[in-house]
PDB file of C-alpha atoms and ligand atoms in Angstrom:
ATOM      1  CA  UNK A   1     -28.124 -67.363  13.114  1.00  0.00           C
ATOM      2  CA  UNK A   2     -28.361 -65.433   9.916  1.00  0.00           C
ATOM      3  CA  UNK A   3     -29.796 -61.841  10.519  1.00  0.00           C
ATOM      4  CA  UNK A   4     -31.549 -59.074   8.588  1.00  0.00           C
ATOM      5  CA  UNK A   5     -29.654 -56.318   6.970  1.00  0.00           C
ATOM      6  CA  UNK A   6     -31.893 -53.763   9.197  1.00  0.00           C
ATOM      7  CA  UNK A   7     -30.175 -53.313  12.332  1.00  0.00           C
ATOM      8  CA  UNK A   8     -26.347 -53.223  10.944  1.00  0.00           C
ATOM      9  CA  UNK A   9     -27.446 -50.763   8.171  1.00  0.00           C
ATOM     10  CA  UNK A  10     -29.453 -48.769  10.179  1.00  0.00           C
ATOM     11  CA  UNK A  11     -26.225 -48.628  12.984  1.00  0.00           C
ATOM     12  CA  UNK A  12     -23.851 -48.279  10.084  1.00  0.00           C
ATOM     13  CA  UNK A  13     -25.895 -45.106   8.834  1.00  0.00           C
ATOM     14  CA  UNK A  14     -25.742 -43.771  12.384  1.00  0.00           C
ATOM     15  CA  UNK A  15     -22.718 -43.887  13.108  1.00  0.00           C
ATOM     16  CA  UNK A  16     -21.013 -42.897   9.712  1.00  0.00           C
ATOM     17  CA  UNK A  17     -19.372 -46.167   8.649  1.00  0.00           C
ATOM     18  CA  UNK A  18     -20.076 -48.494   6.001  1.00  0.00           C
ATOM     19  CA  UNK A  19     -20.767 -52.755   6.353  1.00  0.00           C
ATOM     20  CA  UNK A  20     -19.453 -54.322   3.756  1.00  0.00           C
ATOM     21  CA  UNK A  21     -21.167 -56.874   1.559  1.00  0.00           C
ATOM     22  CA  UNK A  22     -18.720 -59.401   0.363  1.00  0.00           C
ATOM     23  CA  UNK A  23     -19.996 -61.825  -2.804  1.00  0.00           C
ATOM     24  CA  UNK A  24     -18.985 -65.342  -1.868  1.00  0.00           C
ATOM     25  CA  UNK A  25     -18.312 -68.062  -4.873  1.00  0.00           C
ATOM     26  CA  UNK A  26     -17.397 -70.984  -3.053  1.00  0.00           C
ATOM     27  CA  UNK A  27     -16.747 -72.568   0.238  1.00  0.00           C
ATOM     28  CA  UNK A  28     -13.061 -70.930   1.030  1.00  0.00           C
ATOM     29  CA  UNK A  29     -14.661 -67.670   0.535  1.00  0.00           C
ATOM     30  CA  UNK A  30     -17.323 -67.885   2.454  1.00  0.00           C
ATOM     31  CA  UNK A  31     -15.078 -69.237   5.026  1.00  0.00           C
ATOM     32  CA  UNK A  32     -12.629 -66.282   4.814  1.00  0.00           C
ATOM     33  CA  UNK A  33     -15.226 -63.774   4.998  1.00  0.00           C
ATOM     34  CA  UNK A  34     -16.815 -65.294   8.219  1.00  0.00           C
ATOM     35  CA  UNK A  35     -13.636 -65.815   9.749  1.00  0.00           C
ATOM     36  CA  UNK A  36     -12.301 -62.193   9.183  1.00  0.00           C
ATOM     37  CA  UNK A  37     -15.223 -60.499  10.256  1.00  0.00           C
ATOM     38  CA  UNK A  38     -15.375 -62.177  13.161  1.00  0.00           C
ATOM     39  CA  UNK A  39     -11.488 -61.987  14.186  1.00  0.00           C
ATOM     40  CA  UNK A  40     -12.462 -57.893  13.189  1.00  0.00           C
ATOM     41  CA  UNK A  41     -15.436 -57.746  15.321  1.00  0.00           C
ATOM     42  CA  UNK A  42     -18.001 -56.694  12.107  1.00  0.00           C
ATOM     43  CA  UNK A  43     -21.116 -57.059  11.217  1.00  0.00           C
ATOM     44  CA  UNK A  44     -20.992 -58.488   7.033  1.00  0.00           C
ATOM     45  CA  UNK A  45     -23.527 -59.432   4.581  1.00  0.00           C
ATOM     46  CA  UNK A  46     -22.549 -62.263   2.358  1.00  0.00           C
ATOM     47  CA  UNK A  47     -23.783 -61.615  -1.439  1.00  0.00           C
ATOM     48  CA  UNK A  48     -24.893 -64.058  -3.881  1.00  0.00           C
ATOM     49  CA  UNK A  49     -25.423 -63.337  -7.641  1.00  0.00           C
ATOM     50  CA  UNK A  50     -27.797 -65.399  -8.906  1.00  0.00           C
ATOM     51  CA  UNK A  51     -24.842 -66.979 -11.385  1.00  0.00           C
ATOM     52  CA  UNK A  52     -23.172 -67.156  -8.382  1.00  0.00           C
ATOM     53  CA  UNK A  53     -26.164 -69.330  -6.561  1.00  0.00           C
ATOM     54  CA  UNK A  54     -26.830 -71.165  -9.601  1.00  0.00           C
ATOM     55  CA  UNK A  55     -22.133 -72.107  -9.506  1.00  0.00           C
ATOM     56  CA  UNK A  56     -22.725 -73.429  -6.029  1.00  0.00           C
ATOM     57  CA  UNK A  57     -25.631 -75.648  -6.667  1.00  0.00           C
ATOM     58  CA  UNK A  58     -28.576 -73.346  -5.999  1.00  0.00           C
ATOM     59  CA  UNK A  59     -29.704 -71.642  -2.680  1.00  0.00           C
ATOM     60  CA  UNK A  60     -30.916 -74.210  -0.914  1.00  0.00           C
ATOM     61  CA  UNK A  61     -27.206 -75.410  -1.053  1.00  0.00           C
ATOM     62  CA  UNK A  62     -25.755 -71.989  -0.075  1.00  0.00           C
ATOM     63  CA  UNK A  63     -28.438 -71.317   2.969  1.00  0.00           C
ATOM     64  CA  UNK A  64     -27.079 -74.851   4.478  1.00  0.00           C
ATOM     65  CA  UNK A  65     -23.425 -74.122   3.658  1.00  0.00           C
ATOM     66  CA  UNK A  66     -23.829 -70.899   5.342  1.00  0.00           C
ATOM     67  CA  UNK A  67     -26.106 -71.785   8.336  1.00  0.00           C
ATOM     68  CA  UNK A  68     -23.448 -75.005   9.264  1.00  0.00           C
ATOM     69  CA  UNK A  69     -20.714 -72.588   9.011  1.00  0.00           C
ATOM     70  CA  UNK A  70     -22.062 -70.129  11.432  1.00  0.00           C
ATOM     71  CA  UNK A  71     -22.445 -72.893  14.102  1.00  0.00           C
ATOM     72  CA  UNK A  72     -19.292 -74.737  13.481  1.00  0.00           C
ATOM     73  CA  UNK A  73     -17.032 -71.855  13.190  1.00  0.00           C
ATOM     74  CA  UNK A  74     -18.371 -70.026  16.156  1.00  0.00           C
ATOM     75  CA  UNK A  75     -19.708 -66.810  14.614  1.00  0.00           C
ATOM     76  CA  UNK A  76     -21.169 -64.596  16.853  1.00  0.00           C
ATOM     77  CA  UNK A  77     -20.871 -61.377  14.727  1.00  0.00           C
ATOM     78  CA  UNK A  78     -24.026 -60.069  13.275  1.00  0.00           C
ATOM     79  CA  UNK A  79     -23.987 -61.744   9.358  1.00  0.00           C
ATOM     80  CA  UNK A  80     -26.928 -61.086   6.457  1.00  0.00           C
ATOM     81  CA  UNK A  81     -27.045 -63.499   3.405  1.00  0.00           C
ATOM     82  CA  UNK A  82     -28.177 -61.300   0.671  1.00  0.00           C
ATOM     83  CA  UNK A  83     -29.315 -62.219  -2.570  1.00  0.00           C
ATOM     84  CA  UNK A  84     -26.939 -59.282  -5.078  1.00  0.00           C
ATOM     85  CA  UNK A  85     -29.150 -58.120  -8.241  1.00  0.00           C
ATOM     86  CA  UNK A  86     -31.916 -60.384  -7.794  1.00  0.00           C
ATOM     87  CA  UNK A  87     -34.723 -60.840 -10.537  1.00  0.00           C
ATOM     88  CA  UNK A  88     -38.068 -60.977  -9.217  1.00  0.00           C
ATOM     89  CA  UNK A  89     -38.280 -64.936  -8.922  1.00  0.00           C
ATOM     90  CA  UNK A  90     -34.937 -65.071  -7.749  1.00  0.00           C
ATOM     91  CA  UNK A  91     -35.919 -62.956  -4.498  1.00  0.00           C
ATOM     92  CA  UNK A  92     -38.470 -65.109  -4.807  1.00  0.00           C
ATOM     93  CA  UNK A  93     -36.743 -68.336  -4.578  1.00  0.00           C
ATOM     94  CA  UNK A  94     -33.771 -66.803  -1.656  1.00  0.00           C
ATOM     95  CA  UNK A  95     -37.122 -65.930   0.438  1.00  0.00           C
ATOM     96  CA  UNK A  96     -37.872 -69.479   0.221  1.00  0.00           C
ATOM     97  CA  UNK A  97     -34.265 -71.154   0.333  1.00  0.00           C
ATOM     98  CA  UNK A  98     -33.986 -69.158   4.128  1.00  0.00           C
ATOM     99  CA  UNK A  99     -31.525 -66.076   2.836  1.00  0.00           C
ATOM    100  CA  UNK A 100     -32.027 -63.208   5.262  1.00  0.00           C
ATOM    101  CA  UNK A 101     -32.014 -60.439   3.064  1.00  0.00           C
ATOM    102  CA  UNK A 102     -32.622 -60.051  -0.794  1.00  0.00           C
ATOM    103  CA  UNK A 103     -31.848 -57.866  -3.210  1.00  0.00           C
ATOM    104  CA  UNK A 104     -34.680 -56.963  -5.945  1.00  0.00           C
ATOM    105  CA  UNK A 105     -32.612 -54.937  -9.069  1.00  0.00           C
ATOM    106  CA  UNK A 106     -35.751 -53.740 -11.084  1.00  0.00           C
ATOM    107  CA  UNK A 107     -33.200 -50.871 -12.636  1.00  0.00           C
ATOM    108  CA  UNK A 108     -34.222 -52.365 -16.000  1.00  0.00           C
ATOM    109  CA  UNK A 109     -37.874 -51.739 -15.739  1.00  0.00           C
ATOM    110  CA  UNK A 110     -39.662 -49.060 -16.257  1.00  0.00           C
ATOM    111  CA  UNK A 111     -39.799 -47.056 -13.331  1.00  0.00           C
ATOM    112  CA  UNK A 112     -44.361 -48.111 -12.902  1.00  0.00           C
ATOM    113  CA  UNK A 113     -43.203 -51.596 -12.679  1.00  0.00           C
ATOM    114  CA  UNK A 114     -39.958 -51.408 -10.863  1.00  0.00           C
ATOM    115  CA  UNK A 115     -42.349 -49.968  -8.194  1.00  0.00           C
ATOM    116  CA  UNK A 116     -44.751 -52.321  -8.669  1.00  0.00           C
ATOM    117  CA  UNK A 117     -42.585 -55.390  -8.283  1.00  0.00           C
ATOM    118  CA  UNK A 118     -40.676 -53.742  -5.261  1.00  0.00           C
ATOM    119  CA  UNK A 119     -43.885 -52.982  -3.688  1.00  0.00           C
ATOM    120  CA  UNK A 120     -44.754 -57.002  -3.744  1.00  0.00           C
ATOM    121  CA  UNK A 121     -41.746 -58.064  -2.677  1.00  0.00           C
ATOM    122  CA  UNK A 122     -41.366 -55.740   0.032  1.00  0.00           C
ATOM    123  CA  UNK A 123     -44.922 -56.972   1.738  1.00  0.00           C
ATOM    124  CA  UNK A 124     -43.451 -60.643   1.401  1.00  0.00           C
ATOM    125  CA  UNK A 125     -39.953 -59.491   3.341  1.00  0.00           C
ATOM    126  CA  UNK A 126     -41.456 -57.333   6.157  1.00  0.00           C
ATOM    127  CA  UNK A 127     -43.747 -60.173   6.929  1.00  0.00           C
ATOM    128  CA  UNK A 128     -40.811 -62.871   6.910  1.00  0.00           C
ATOM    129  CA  UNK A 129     -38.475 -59.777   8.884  1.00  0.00           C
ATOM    130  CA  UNK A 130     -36.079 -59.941   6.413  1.00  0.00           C
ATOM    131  CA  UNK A 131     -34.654 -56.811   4.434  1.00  0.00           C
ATOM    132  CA  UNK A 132     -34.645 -55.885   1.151  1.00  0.00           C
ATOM    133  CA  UNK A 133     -32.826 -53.371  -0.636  1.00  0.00           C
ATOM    134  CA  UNK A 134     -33.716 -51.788  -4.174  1.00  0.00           C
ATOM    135  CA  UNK A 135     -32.077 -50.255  -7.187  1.00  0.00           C
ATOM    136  CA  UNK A 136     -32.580 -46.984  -9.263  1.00  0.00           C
ATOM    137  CA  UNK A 137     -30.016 -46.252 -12.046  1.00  0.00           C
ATOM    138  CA  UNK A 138     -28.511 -48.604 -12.976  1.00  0.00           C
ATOM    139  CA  UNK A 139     -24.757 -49.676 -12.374  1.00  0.00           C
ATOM    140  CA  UNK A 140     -22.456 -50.222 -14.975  1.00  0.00           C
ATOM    141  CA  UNK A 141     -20.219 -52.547 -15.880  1.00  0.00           C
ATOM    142  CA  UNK A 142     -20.517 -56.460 -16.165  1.00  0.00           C
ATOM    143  CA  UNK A 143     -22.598 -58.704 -13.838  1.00  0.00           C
ATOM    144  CA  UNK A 144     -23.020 -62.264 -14.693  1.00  0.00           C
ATOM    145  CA  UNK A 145     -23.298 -61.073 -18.635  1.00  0.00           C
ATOM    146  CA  UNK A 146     -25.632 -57.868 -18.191  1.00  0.00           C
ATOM    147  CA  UNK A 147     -23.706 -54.797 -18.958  1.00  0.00           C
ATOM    148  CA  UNK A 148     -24.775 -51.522 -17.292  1.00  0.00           C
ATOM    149  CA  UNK A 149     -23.769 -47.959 -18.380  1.00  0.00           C
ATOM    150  CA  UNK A 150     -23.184 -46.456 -15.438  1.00  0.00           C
ATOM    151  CA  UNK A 151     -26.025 -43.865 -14.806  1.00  0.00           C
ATOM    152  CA  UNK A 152     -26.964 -41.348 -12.222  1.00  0.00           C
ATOM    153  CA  UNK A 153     -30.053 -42.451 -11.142  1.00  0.00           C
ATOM    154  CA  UNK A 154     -33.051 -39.860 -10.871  1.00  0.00           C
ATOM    155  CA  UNK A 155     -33.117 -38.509  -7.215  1.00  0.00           C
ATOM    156  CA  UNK A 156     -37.085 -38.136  -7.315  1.00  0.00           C
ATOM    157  CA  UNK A 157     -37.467 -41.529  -8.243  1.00  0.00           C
ATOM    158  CA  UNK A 158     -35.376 -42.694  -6.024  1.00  0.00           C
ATOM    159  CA  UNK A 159     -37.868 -40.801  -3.210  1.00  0.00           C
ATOM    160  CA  UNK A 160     -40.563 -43.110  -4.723  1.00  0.00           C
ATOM    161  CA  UNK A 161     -38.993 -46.459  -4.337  1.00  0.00           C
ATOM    162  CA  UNK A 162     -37.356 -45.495  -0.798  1.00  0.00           C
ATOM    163  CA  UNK A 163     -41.075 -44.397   0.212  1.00  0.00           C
ATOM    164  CA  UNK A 164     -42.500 -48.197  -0.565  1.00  0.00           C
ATOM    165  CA  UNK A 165     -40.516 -48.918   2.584  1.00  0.00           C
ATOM    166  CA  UNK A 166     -37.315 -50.926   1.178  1.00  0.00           C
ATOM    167  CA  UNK A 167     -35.141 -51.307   3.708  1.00  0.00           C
ATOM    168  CA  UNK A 168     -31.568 -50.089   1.989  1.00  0.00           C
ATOM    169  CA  UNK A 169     -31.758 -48.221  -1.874  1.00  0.00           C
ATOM    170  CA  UNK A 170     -29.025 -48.792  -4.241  1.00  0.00           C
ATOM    171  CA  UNK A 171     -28.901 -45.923  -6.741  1.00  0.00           C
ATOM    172  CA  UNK A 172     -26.331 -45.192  -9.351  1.00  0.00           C
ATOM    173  CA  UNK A 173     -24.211 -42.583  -9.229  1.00  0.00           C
ATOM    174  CA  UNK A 174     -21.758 -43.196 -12.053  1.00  0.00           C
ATOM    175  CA  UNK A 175     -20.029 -46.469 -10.213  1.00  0.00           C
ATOM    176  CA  UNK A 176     -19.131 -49.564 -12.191  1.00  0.00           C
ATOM    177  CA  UNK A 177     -18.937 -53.079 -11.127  1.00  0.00           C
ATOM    178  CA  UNK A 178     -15.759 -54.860 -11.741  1.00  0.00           C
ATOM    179  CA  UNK A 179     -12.234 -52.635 -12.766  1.00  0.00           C
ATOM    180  CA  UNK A 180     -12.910 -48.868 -13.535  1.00  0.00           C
ATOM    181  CA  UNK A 181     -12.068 -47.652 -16.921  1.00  0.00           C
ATOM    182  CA  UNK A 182      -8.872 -45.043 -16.958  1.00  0.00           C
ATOM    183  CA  UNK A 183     -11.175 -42.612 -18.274  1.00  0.00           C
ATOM    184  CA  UNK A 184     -13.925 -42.984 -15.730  1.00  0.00           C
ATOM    185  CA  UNK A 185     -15.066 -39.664 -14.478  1.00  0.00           C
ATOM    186  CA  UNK A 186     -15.874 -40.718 -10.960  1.00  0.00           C
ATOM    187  CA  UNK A 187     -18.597 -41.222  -8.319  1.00  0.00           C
ATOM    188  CA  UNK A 188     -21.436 -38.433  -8.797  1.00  0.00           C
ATOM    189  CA  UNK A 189     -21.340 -36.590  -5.515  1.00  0.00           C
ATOM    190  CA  UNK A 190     -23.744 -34.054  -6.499  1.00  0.00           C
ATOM    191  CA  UNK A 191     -26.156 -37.062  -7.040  1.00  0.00           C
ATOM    192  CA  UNK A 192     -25.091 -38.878  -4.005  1.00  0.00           C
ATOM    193  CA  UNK A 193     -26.794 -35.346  -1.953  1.00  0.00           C
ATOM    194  CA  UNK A 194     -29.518 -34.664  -4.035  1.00  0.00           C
ATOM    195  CA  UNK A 195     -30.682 -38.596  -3.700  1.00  0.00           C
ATOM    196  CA  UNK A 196     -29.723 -38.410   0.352  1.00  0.00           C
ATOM    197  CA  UNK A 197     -31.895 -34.951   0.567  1.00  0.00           C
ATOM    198  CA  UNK A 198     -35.124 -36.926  -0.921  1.00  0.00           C
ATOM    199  CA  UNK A 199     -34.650 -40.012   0.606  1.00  0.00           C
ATOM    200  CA  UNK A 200     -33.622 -38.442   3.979  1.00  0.00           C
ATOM    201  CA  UNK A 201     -32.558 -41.793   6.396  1.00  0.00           C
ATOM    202  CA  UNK A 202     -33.037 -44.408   3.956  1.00  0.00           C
ATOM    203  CA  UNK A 203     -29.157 -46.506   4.138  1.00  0.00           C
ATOM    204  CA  UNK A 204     -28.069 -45.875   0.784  1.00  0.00           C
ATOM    205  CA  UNK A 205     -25.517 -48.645  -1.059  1.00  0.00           C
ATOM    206  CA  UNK A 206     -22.772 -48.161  -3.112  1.00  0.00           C
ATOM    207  CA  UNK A 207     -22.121 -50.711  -5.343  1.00  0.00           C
ATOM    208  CA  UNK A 208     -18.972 -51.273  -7.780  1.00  0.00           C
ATOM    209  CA  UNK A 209     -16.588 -51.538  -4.817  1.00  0.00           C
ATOM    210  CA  UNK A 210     -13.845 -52.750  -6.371  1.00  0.00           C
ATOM    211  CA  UNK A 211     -11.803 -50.145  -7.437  1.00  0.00           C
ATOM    212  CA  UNK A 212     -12.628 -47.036  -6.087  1.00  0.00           C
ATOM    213  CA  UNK A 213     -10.145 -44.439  -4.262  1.00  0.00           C
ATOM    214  CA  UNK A 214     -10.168 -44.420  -0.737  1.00  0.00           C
ATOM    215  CA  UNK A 215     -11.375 -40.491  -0.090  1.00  0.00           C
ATOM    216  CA  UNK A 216     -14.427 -41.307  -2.806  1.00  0.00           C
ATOM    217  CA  UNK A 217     -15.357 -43.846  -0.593  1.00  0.00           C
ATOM    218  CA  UNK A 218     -14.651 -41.657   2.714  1.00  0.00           C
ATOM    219  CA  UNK A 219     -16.938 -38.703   0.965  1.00  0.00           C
ATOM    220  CA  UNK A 220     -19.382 -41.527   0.016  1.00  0.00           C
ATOM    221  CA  UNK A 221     -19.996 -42.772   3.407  1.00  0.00           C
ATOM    222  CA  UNK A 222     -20.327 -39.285   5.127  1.00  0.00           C
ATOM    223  CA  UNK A 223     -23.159 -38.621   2.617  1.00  0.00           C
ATOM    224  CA  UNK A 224     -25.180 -41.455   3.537  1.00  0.00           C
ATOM    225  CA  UNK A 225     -23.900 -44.843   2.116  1.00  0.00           C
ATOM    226  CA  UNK A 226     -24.094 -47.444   4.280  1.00  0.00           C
ATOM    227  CA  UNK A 227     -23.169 -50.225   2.772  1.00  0.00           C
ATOM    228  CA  UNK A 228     -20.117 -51.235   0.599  1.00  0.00           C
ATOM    229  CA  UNK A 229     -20.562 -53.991  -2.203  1.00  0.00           C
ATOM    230  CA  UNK A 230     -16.905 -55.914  -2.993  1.00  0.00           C
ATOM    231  CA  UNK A 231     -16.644 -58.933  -5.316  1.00  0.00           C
ATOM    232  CA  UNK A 232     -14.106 -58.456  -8.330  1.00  0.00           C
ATOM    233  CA  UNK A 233     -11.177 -57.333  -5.542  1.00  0.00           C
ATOM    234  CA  UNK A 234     -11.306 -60.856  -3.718  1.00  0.00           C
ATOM    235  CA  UNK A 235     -12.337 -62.283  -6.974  1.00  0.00           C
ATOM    236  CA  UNK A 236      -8.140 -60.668  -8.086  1.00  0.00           C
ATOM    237  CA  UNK A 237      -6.543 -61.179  -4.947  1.00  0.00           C
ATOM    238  CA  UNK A 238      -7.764 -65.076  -4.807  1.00  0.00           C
ATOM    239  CA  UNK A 239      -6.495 -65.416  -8.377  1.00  0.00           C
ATOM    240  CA  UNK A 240      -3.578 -63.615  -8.264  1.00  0.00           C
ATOM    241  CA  UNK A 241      -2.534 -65.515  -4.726  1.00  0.00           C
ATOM    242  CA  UNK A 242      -3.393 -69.224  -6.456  1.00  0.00           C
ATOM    243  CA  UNK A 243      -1.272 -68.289  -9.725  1.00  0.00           C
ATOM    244  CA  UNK A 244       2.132 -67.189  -7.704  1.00  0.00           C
ATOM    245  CA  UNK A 245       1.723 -70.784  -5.941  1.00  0.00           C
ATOM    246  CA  UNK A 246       1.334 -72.335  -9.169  1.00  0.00           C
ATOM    247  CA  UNK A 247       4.113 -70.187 -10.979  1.00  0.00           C
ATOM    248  CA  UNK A 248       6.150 -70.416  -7.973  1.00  0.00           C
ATOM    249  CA  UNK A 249       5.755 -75.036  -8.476  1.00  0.00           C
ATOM    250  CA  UNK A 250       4.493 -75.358  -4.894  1.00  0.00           C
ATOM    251  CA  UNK A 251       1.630 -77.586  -6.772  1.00  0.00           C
ATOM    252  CA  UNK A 252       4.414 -79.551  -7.423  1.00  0.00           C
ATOM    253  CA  UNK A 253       6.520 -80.236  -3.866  1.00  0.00           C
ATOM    254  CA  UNK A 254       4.830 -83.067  -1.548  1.00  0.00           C
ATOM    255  CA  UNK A 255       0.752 -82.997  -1.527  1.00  0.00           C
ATOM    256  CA  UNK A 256       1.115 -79.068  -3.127  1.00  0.00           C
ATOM    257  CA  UNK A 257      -1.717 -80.567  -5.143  1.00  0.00           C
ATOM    258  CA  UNK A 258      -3.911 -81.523  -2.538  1.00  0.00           C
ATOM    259  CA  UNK A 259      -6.875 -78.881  -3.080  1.00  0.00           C
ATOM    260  CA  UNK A 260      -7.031 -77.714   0.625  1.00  0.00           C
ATOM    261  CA  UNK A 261      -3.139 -77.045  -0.189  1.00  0.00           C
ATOM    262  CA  UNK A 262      -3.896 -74.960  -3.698  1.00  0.00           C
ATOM    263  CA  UNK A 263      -6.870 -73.066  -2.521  1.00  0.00           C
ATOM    264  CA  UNK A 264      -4.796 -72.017   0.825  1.00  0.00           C
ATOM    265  CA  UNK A 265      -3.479 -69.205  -0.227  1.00  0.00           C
ATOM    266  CA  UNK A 266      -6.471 -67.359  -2.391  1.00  0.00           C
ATOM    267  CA  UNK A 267      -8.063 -68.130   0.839  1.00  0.00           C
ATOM    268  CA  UNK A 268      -5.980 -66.254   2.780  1.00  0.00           C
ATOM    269  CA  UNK A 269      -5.893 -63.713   0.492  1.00  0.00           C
ATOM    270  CA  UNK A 270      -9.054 -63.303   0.632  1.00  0.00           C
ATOM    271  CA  UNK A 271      -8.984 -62.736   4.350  1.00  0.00           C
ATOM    272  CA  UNK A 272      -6.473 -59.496   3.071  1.00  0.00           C
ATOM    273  CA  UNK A 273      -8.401 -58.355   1.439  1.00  0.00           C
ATOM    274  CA  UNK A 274     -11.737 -57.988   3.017  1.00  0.00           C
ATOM    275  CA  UNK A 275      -9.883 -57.098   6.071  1.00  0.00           C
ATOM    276  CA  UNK A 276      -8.241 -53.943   4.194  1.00  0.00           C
ATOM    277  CA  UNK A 277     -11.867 -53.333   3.381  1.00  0.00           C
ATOM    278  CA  UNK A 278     -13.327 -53.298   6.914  1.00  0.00           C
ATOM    279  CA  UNK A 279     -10.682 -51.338   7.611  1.00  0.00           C
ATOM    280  CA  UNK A 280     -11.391 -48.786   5.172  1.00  0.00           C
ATOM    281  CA  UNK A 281     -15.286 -48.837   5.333  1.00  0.00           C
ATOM    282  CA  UNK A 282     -14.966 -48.031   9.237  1.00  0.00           C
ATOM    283  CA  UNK A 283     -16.920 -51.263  11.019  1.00  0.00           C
ATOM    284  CA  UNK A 284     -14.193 -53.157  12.192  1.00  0.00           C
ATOM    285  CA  UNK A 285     -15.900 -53.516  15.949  1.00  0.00           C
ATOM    286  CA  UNK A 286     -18.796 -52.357  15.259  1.00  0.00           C
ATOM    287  CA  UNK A 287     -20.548 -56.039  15.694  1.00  0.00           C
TER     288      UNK A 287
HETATM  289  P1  13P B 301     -17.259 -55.057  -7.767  1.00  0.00           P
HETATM  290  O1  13P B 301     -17.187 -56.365  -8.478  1.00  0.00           O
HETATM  291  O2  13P B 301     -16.867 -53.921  -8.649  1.00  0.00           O
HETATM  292  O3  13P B 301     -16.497 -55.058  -6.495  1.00  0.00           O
HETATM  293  O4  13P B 301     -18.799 -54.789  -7.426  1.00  0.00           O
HETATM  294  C1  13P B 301     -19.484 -55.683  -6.603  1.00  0.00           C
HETATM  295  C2  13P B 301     -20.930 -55.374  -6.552  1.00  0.00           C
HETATM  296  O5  13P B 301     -21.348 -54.247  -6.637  1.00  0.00           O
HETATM  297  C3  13P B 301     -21.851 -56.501  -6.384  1.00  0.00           C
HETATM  298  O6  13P B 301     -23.176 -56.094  -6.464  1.00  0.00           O
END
């Protein structure tokens, strides 16, 4: 059964680790992500991009994908499917489809209407019990074709969104998503506080993942983040596993071309990787 975000965030902040939210793209990942965190013992959110929902034929597809594999693979481990950067119909449509937790990025808006969408959609997602995280600041980088700069977000309106009851709050404090730039100055840590101190308990999220040096991530977690967003790492290791099997002409020997053959090895990489992750963050058996 797909749970909210609530508990394991609110666990997570507790006890000073981080759950990881691991983007999913296809089948084989969602498979590998399931599969490690419950040979780990941790709770995991899966998160979809709406790109990402839109690849594997909509939510409705993803929700049933998900739901089977929870039954026929056994997982007992506490597991949130979480829409990642959601518009406002997009929540919209993942409250609908049966995702468990949604993500509502109004970082674009002015700050009025970011609160007033956030405020609608978190009335729809405490009455459904699911949870529902917001942004302030945005994050930079590229996500399915919007680029972000990277900003510190505005501790004081962070306190406003956090007060209309969200359940987690994404705000930026100089991350990126996908690789980091050589010349990237870091994570903010002066903002990370000064957004903890006004939003006191509030499970904070750092997004941008990918990239970022282990004793950031430590420092980030015992200030308050909660949760740990990863999708260009597996999105390299898959990749970079499925070319060396290529390079390497195992497509070529036998049935090396037989998909369940190809994909075998981004797969497991995969596994690797969000293992090394769990690992890091601090929930392996936690669930
Ligand atoms: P990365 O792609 O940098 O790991 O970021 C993932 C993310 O933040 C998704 O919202």
């Amino acid at each position: 059964m797909l749970v909210s975000a609530k508990d394991m965030l609110n666990k997570a902040r507790d006890g000073k680790y981080a759950v990881g939210q691991f983007n999913i793209n296809n089948l084989e990942w969602t498979k590998s992500v399931l599969l490690t965190a419950e040979e780990l013992k941790s709770p995991v959110i899966l998160g979809v991009s709406e790109g990402a929902g839109k690849y594997m034929c909509g939510y409705k597809t993803v929700v049933g994908m998900v739901k089977g594999m929870l039954e026929e693979l056994n997982i007992t481990v506490p597991v949130a499917l979480h829409l990642d950067h959601g518009s406002y119909e997009g929540a919209k449509q993942c409250i609908e489809a049966g995702f468990s937790s949604v993500m509502f990025d109004g970082s674009h808006y002015p700050i009025a209407e970011n609160i007033e969408k956030t405020t609608e959609l978190v009335k729809i997602c405490n009455e459904k019990g699911l949870s529902i995280e917001a942004e302030v600041g945005s994050i930079g980088g590229e996500e399915d074709g919007v680029v972000g700069m990277g900003e510190c977000a505005d501790p004081n309106e962070c306190k406003q969104i956090a007060d209309l009851g969200v359940t987690m709050l994404a705000a930026g404090i100089g991350n990126i998503h996908g690789k980091y730039p050589d010349n990237w100055a870091g994570l903010s840590f002066d903002t990370l506080a000064a957004v903890k101190e006004k939003t006191g308990d509030m499970p904070l999220v750092l997004h941008g993942g990918t990239g970022i040096p282990e004793d950031m991530i430590k420092k980030a977690i015992s200030l308050g983040v909660a949760k740990i967003n990863v999708n260009t790492e597996c999105q390299l290791s898959f990749a970079d596993a499925t070319r060396k099997y290529i390079e390497a002409g195992k497509d070529l020997e036998g049935k090396g071309f037989d998909p369940r053959k190809l994909l075998a090895p981004g797969a497991e990489a995969i596994k690797a990787t969000v293992k090394e992750k769990m690992e890091l963050f601090g929930s392996v058996g936690k669930a």
